[in-house]
CSV table of C-alpha atoms in Angstrom, one decimal:
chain,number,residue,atom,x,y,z
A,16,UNK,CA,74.1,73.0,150.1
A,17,UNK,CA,72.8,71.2,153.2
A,18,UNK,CA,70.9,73.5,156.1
A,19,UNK,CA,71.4,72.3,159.9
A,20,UNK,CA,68.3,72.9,162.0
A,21,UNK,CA,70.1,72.7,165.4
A,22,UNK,CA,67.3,72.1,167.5
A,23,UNK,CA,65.6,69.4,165.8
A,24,UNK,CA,68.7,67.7,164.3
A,25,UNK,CA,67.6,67.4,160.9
A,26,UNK,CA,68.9,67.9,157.8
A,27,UNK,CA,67.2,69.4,154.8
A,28,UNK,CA,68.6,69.8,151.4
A,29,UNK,CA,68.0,73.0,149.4
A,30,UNK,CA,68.6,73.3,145.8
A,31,UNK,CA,68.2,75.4,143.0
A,32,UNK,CA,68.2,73.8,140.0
A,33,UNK,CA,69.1,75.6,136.4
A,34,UNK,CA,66.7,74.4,133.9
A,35,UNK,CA,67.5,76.0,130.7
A,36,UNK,CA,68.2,78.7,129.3
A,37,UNK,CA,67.7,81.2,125.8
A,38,UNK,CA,71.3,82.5,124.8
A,39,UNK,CA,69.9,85.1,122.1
A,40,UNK,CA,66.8,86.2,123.5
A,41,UNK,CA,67.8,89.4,122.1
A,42,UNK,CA,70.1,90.8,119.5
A,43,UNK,CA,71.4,93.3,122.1
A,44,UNK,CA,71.6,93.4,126.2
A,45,UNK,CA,68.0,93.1,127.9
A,46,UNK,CA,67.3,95.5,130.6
A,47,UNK,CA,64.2,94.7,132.0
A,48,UNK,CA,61.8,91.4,133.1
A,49,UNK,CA,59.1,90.2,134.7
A,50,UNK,CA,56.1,87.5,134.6
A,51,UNK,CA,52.9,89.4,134.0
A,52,UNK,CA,49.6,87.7,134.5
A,53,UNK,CA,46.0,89.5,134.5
A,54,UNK,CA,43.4,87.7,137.1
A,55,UNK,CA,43.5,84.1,136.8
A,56,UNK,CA,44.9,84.5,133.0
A,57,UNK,CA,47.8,82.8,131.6
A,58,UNK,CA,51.1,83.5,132.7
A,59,UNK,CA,53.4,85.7,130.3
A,60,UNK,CA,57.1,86.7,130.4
A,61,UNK,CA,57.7,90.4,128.8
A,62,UNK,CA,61.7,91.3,128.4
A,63,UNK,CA,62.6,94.5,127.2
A,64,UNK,CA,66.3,94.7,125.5
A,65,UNK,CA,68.3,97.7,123.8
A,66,UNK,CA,66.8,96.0,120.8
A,67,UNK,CA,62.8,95.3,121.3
A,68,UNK,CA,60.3,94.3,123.6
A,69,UNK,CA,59.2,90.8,123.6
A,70,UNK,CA,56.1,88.8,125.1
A,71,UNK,CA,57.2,85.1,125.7
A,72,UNK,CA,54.5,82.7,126.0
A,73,UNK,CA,55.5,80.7,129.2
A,74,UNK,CA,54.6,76.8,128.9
A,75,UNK,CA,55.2,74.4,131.2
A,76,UNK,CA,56.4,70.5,130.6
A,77,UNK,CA,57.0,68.5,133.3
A,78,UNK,CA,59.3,71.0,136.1
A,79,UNK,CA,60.7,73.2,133.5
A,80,UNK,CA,59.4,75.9,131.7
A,81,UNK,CA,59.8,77.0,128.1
A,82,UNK,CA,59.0,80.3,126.1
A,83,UNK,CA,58.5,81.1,123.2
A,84,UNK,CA,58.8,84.6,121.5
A,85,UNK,CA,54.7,85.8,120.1
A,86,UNK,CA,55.1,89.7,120.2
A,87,UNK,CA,58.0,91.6,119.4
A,88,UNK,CA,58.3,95.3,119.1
A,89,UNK,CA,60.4,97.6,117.4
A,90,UNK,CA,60.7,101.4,118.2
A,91,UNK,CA,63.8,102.6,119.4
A,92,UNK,CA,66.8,102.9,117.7
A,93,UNK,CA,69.4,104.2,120.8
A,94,UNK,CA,69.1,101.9,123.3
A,95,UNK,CA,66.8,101.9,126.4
A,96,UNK,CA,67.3,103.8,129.6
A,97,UNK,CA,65.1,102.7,132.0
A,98,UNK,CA,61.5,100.7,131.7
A,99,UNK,CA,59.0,99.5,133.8
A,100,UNK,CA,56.7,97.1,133.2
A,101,UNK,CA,52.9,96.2,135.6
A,102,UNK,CA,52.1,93.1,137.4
A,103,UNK,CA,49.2,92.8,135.0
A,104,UNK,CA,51.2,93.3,131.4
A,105,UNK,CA,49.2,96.1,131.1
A,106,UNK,CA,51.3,98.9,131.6
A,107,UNK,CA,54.7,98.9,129.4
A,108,UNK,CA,56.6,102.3,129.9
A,109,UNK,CA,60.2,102.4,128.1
A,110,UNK,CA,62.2,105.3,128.4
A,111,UNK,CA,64.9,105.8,125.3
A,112,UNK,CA,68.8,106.5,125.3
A,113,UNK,CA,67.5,109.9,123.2
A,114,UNK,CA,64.9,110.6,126.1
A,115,UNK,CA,61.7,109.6,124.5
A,116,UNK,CA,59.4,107.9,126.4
A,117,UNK,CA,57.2,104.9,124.6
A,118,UNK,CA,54.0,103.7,126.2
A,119,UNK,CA,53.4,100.2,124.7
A,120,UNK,CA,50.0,98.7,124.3
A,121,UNK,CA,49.6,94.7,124.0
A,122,UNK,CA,46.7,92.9,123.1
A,123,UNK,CA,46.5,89.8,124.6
A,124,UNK,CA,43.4,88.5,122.8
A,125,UNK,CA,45.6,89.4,119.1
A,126,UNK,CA,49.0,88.8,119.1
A,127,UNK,CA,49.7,91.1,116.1
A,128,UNK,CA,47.4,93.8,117.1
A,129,UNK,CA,49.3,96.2,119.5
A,130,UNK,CA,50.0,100.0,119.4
A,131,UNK,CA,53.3,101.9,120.2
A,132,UNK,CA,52.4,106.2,121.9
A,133,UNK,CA,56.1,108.0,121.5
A,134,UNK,CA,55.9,111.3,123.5
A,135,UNK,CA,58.7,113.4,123.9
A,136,UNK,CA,59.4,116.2,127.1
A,137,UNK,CA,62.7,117.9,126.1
A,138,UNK,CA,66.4,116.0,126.0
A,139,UNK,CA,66.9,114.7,129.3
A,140,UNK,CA,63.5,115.3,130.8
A,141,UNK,CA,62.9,111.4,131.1
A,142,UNK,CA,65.5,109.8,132.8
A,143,UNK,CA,64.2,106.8,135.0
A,144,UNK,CA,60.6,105.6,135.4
A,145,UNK,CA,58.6,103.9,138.0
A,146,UNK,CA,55.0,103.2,137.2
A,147,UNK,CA,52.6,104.4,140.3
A,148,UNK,CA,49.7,101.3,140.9
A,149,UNK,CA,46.2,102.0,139.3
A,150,UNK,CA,46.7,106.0,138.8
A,151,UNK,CA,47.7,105.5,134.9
A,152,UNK,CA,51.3,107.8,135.5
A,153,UNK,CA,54.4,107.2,136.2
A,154,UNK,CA,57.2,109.0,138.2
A,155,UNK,CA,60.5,109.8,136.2
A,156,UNK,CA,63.5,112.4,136.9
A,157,UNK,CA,63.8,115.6,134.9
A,158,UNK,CA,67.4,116.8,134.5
A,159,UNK,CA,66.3,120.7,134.5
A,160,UNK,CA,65.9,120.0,137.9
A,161,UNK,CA,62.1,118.2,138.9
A,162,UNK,CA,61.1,115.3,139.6
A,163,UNK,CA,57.5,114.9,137.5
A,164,UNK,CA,54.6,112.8,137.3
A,165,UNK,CA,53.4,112.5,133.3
A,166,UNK,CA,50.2,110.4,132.9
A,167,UNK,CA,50.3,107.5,130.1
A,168,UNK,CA,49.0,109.6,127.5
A,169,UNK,CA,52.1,112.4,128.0
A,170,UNK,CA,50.2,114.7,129.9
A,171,UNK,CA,52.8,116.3,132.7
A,172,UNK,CA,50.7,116.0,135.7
A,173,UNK,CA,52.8,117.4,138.5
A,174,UNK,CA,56.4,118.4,138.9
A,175,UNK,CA,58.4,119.7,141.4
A,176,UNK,CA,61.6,120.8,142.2
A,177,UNK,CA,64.4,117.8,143.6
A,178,UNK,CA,68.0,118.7,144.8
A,179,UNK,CA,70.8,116.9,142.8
A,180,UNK,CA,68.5,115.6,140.5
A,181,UNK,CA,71.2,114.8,138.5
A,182,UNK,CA,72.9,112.8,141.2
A,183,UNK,CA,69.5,110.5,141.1
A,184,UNK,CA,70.6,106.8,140.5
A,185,UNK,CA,67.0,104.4,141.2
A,186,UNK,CA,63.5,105.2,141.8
A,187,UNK,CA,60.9,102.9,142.5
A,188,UNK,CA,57.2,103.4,143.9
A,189,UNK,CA,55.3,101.0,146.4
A,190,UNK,CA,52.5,99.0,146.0
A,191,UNK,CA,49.8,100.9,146.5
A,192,UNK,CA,51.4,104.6,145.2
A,193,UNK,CA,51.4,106.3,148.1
A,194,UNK,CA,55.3,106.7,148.7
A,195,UNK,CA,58.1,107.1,146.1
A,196,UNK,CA,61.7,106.3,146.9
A,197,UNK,CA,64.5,108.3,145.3
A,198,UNK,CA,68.0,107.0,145.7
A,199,UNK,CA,71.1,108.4,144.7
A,200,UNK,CA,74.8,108.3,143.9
A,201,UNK,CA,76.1,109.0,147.2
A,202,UNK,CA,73.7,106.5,149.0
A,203,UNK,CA,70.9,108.3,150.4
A,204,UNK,CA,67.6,107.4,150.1
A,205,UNK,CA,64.4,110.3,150.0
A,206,UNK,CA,61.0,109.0,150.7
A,207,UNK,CA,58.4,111.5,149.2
A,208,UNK,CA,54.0,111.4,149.3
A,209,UNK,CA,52.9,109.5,146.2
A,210,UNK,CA,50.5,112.4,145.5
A,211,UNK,CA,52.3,115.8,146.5
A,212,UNK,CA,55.6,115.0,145.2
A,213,UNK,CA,57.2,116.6,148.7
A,214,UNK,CA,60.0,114.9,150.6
A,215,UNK,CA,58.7,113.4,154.0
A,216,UNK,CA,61.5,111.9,155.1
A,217,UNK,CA,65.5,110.7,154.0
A,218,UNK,CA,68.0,107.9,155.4
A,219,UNK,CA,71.8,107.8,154.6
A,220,UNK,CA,71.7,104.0,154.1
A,221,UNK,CA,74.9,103.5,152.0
A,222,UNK,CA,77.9,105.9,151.4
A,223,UNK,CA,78.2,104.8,147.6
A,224,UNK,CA,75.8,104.0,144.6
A,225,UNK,CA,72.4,102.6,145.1
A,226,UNK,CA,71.6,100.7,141.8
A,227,UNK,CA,68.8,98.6,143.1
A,228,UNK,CA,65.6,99.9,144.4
A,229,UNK,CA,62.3,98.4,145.5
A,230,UNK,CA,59.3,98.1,148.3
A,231,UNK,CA,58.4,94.9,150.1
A,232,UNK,CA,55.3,93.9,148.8
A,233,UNK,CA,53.4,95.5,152.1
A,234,UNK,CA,54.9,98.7,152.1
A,235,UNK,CA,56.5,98.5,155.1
A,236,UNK,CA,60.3,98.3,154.1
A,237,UNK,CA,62.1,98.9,151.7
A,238,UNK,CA,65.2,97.2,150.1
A,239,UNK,CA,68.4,98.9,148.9
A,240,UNK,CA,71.5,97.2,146.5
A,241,UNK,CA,74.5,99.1,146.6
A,242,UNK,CA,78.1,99.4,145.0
A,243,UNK,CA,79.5,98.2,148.5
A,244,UNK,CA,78.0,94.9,147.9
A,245,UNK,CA,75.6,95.0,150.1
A,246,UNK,CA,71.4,95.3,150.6
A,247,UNK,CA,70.2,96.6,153.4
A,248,UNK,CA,66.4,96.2,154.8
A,249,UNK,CA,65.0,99.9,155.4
A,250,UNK,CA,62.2,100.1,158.3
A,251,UNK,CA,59.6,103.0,156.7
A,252,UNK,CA,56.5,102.2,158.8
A,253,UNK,CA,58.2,104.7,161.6
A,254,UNK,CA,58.2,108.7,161.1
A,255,UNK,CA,62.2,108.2,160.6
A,256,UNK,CA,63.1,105.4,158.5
A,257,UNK,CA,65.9,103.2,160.1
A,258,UNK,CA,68.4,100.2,158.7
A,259,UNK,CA,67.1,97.3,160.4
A,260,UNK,CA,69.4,94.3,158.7
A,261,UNK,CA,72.5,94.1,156.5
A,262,UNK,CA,72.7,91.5,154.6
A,263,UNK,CA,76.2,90.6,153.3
A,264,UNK,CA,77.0,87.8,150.1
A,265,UNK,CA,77.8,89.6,147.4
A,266,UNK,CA,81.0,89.9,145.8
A,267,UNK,CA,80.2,92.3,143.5
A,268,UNK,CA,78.2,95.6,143.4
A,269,UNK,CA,74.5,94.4,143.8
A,270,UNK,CA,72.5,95.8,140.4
A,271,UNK,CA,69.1,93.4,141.0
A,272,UNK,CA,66.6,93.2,143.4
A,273,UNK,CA,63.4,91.1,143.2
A,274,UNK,CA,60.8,90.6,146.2
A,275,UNK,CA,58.4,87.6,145.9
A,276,UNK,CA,55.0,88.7,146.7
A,277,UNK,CA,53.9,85.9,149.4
A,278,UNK,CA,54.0,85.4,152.8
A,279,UNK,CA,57.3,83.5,152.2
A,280,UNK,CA,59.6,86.9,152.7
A,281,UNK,CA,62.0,85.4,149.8
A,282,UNK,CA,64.2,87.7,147.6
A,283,UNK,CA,66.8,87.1,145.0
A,284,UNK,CA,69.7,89.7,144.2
A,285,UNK,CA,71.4,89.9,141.0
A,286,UNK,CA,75.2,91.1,141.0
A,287,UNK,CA,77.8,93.1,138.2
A,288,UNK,CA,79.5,89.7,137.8
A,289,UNK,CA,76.4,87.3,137.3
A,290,UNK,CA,75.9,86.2,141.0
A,291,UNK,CA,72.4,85.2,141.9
A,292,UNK,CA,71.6,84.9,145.6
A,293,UNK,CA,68.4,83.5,146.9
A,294,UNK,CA,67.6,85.4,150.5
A,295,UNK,CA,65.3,85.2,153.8
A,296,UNK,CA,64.2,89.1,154.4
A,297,UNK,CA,64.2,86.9,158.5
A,298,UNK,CA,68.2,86.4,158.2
A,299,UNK,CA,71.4,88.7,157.2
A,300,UNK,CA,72.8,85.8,154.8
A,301,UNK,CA,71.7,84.6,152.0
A,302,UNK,CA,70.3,80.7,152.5
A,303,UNK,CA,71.2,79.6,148.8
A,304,UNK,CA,73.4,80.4,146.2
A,305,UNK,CA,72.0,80.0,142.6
A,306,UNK,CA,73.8,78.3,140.2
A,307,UNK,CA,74.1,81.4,137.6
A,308,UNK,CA,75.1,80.8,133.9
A,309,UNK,CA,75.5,84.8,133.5
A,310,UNK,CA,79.0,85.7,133.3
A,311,UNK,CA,78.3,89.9,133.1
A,312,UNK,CA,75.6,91.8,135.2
A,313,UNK,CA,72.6,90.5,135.6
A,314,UNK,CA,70.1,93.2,134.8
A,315,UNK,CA,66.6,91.9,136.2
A,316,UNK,CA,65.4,89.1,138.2
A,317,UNK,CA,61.6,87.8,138.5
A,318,UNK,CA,60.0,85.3,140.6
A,319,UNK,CA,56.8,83.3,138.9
A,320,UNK,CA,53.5,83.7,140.2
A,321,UNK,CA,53.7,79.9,141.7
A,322,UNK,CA,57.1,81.1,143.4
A,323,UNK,CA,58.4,77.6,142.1
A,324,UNK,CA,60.4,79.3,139.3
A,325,UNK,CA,62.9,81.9,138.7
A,326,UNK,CA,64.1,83.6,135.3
A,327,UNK,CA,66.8,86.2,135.1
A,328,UNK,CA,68.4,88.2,132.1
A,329,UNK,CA,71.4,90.4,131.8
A,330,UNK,CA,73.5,92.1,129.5
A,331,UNK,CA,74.9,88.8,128.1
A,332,UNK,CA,71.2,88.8,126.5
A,333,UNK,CA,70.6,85.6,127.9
A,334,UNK,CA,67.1,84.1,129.9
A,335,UNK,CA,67.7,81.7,132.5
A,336,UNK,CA,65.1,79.7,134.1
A,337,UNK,CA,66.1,78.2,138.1
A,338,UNK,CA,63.5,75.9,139.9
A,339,UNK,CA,63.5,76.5,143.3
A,340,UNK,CA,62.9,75.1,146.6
A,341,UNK,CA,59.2,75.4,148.2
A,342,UNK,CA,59.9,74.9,152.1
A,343,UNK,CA,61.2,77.8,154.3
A,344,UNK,CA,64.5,77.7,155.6
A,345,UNK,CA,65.2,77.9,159.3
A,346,UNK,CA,69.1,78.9,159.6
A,347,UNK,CA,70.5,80.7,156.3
A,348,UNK,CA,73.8,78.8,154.7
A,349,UNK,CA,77.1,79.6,155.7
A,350,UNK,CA,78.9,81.9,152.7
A,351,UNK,CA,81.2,79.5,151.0
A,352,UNK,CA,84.2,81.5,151.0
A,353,UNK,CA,84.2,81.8,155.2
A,354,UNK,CA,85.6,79.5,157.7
A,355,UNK,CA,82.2,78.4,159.8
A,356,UNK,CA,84.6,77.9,162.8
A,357,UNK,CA,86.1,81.7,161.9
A,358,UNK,CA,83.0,83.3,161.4
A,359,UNK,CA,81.1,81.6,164.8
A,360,UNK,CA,84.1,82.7,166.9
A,361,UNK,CA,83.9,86.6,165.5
A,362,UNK,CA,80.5,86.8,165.6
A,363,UNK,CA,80.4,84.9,169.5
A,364,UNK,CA,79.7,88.4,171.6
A,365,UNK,CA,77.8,86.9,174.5
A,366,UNK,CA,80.8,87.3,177.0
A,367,UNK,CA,81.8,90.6,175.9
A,368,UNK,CA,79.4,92.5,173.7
A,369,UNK,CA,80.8,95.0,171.6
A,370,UNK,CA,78.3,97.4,172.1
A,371,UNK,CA,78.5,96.9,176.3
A,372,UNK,CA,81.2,98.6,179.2
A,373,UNK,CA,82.9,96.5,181.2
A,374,UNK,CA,83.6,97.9,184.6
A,375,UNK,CA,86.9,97.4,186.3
A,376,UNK,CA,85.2,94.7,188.9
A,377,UNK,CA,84.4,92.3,185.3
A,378,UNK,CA,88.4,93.0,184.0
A,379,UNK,CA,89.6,89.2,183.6
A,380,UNK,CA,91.6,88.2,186.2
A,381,UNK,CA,95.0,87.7,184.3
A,382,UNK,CA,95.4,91.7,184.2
A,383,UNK,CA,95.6,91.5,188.0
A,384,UNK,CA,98.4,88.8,187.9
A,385,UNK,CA,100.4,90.7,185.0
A,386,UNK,CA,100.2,93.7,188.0
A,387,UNK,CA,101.6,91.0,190.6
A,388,UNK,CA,104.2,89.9,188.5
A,389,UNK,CA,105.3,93.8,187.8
A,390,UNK,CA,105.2,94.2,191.3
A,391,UNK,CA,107.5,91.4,192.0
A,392,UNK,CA,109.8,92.5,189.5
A,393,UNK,CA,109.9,95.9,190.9
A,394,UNK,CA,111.0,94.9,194.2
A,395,UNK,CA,113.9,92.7,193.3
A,396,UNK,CA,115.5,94.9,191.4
A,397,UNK,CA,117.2,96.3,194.6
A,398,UNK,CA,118.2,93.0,195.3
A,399,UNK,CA,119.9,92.3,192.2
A,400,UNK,CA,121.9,95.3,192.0
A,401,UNK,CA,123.3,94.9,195.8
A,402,UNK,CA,123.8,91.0,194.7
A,403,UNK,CA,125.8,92.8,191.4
A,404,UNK,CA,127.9,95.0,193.7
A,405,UNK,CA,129.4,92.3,196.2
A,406,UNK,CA,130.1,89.9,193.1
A,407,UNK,CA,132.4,93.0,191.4
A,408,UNK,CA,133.6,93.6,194.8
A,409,UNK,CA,134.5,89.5,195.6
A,410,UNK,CA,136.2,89.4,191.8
A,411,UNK,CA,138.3,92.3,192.9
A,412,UNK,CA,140.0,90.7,196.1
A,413,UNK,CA,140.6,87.9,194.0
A,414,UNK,CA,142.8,89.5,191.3
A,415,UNK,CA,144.5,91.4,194.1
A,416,UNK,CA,145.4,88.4,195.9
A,417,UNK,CA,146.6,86.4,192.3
A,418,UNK,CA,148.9,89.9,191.8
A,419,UNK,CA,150.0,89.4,195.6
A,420,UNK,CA,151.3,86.1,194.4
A,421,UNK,CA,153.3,86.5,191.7
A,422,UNK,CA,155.0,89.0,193.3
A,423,UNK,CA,156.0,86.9,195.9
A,424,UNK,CA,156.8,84.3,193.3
A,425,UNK,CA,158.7,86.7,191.5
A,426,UNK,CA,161.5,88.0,194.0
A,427,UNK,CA,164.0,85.3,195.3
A,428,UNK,CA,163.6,84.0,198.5
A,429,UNK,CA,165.8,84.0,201.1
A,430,UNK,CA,169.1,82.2,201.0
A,431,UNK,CA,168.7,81.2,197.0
A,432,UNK,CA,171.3,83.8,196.3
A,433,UNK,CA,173.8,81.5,198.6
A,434,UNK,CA,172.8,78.1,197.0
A,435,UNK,CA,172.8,79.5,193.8
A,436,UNK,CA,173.5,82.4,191.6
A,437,UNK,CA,171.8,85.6,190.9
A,438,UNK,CA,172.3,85.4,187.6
A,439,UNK,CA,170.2,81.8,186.9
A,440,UNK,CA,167.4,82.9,189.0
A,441,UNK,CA,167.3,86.3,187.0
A,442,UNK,CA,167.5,84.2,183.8
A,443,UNK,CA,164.8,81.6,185.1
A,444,UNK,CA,162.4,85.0,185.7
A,445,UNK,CA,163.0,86.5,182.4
A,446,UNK,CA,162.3,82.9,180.5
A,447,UNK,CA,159.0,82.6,182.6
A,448,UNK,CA,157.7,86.5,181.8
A,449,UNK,CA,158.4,85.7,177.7
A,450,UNK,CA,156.4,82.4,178.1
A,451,UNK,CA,154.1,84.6,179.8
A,452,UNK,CA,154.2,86.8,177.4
A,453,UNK,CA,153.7,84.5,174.4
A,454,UNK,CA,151.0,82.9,176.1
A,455,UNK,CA,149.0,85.7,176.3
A,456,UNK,CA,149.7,87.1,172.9
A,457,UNK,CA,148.3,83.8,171.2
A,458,UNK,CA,145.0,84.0,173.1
């Protein structure tokens, strides 16, 4: 797709390029991914599927990476909820169809050495899970009505009460653990302290499903993906959190966020029918479409440390790997499905803002002549009708002057009688009336 920077007349080409992928990563839909690395370590990729969790070591040849499978673990039997997984690799939280949670230990320095911690807080009393930075807990919804804080060992550190807990749909934590997001169902969002658990403030950001959730990488806003089809950028720095940008590309309900931690301000957005959207957090459009082998949801998206690679999953069990481009856009791409010429001419407000009154001084000037011409109109219709009256009153002399005549056709004149008889002429008349007659009959 080719990017027009207007003012400087060049022409820069961005591309995403698909460089391979792992059709069976998994014997059964992956849920969650993300590179991991710990200080300047190697780079790892861990998935977790309905199946297993997997470490991938991540090699790269030339511009492509590959992986390859080292550590796989096997503990659940029912599928996978939720799970949540730390920058570092460290932390591994997974969160069972049956409501057990499983706290996964890896160690990097012995492939087969790692340890699996099962704890269990009632059916239903794990729901989702959202790891908070460097405090060894996570956050996670209980359906008795609480939204609770249980520490890595199992330990329920705090919990308190949440309306419509049951309504809860995403939850995510920022950076640095000091605010927790909680979205639900009907699209509002409920921004709570990190540490007390207690609602400070809540936005109405969508008015459907929010199945994406996550921070910017700052703290300062934070990113929704919705069943509308739409993300929408959240301002939380202020006391009131407000919608600051909408951004619209989607065809499908959005179901994957990703943020890439850099001063870049790049995200990528997964959709329910395997769209993959590369975006500007600057613009409301997205400035490339990815070339996505998924044909079902993608599930999880996650940018490489380097930010020159890409790998998403889905419930097609698939890993796909995307290079991408390394310079920042200036303009975001036009969505391929719109008419450029359309879409400049709806969004072209400068003469009449949609959000400005126009007094009656600023009206264009054809509603003054449409008035004129009204006017005009008004006052010859007097005109007309007297015109109307004299033409009925001109055709009615005329047909009583044609009538005059043929009675003065019809009687015989003077003298005829003497020249010749009364009898012919009365024959003559009655022959003319029946042509007469005829005549008109056959019109």
């Amino acid at each position: 797709m080719t990017i027009i920077n207007k003012t400087e007349e060049k022409t820069t080409q961005l591309i995403a390029e698909f460089k391979g992928k792992t059709p069976k990563a998994h014997d059964r839909a992956i849920v969650r991914a993300r590179f991991v690395q710990t200080g300047e370590g190697p780079v790892a990729l861990v998935t977790i599927g309905h199946d297993s969790l997997k470490v991938w070591d991540v090699r790269a040849n030339e511009s492509k990476l590959e992986f390859e499978s080292f550590i796989e673990v096997k503990k659940w039997r029912c599928g996978v909820q939720q799970a949540a997984i730390s920058a570092d690799g460290n932390d591994l939280i997974v969160i069972g169809a049956d409501s057990l949670i499983h706290k996964i230990v890896i160690n990097s320095e012995d492939s087969e050495s790692h340890a699996v911690v099962t704890h269990d807080l009632g059916y239903m009393e794990a729901c989702f899970v959202s790891i908070l930075p460097q405090r060894e807990a996570f956050i996670t919804a209980s359906f008795s009505g609480y939204l609770s804080m249980v520490g890595f060992d199992g330990r329920l550190m705090k919990r308190e009460p949440f309306s419509n807990i049951k309504h809860v749909s995403a939850i995510a934590c920022s950076r640095f653990g000091d605010l927790i997001a909680v979205a639900t169902h009907d699209g509002v969002v409920k921004l709570l302290d990190g540490f007390a658990l207690q609602e400070k403030s809540k936005c109405e950001v969508h008015s459907m499903k929010i199945r994406a959730l996550s921070f910017s990488p700052d703290g300062f806003y934070l990113v929704t993906g919705c069943d509308d089809k739409t993300i929408k950028l959240v301002d939380i720095k202020q006391e009131k959190p407000t919608i600051v940008r909408v951004l619209c590309g989607h065809r499908a309900p959005v179901t994957a966020i990703s943020l890439e931690e850099s001063e870049e301000q790049r995200m990528v957005t997964g959709s329910l029918q395997g769209e993959i959207l590369l975006w500007s957090l600057e613009h409301s459009t997205p400035i490339l479409k990815i070339p996505s082998p998924h044909e079902t949801m993608v599930s999880s998206l996650s940018f490489h440390p380097d930010g020159q690679h890409l790998v998403s999953t889905g419930e097609d069990r698939m890993i796909a790997v995307f290079t991408l481009p390394q310079h920042k856009p200036v303009v975001p791409m036009t969505p391929v499905d719109e008419d450029p010429e359309m879409e400049e001419d709806i969004l072209d407000d400068t003469q009449f803002p949609y959000n400005q009154r126009i007094s009656p001084e600023e009206w264009p000037v054809r509603f003054e002549d449409e008035d004129k011409e009204n006017e005009n109109e008004e006052q010859s219709q007097p005109q007309q009708d007297e015109m109307d009256e004299d033409q009925v009153q001109q055709n009615e002399d005329q047909m009583e002057d044609t009538q005059q005549q043929e009675r003065t056709i019809a009687s015989p004149p003077d003298g005829v009688e003497g020249l010749q008889g009364s009898s012919d002429w009365d024959a003559e008349q009655q022959f003319q009336r029946q042509q007469d007659e005829s005549d008109e009959n056959h019109e």
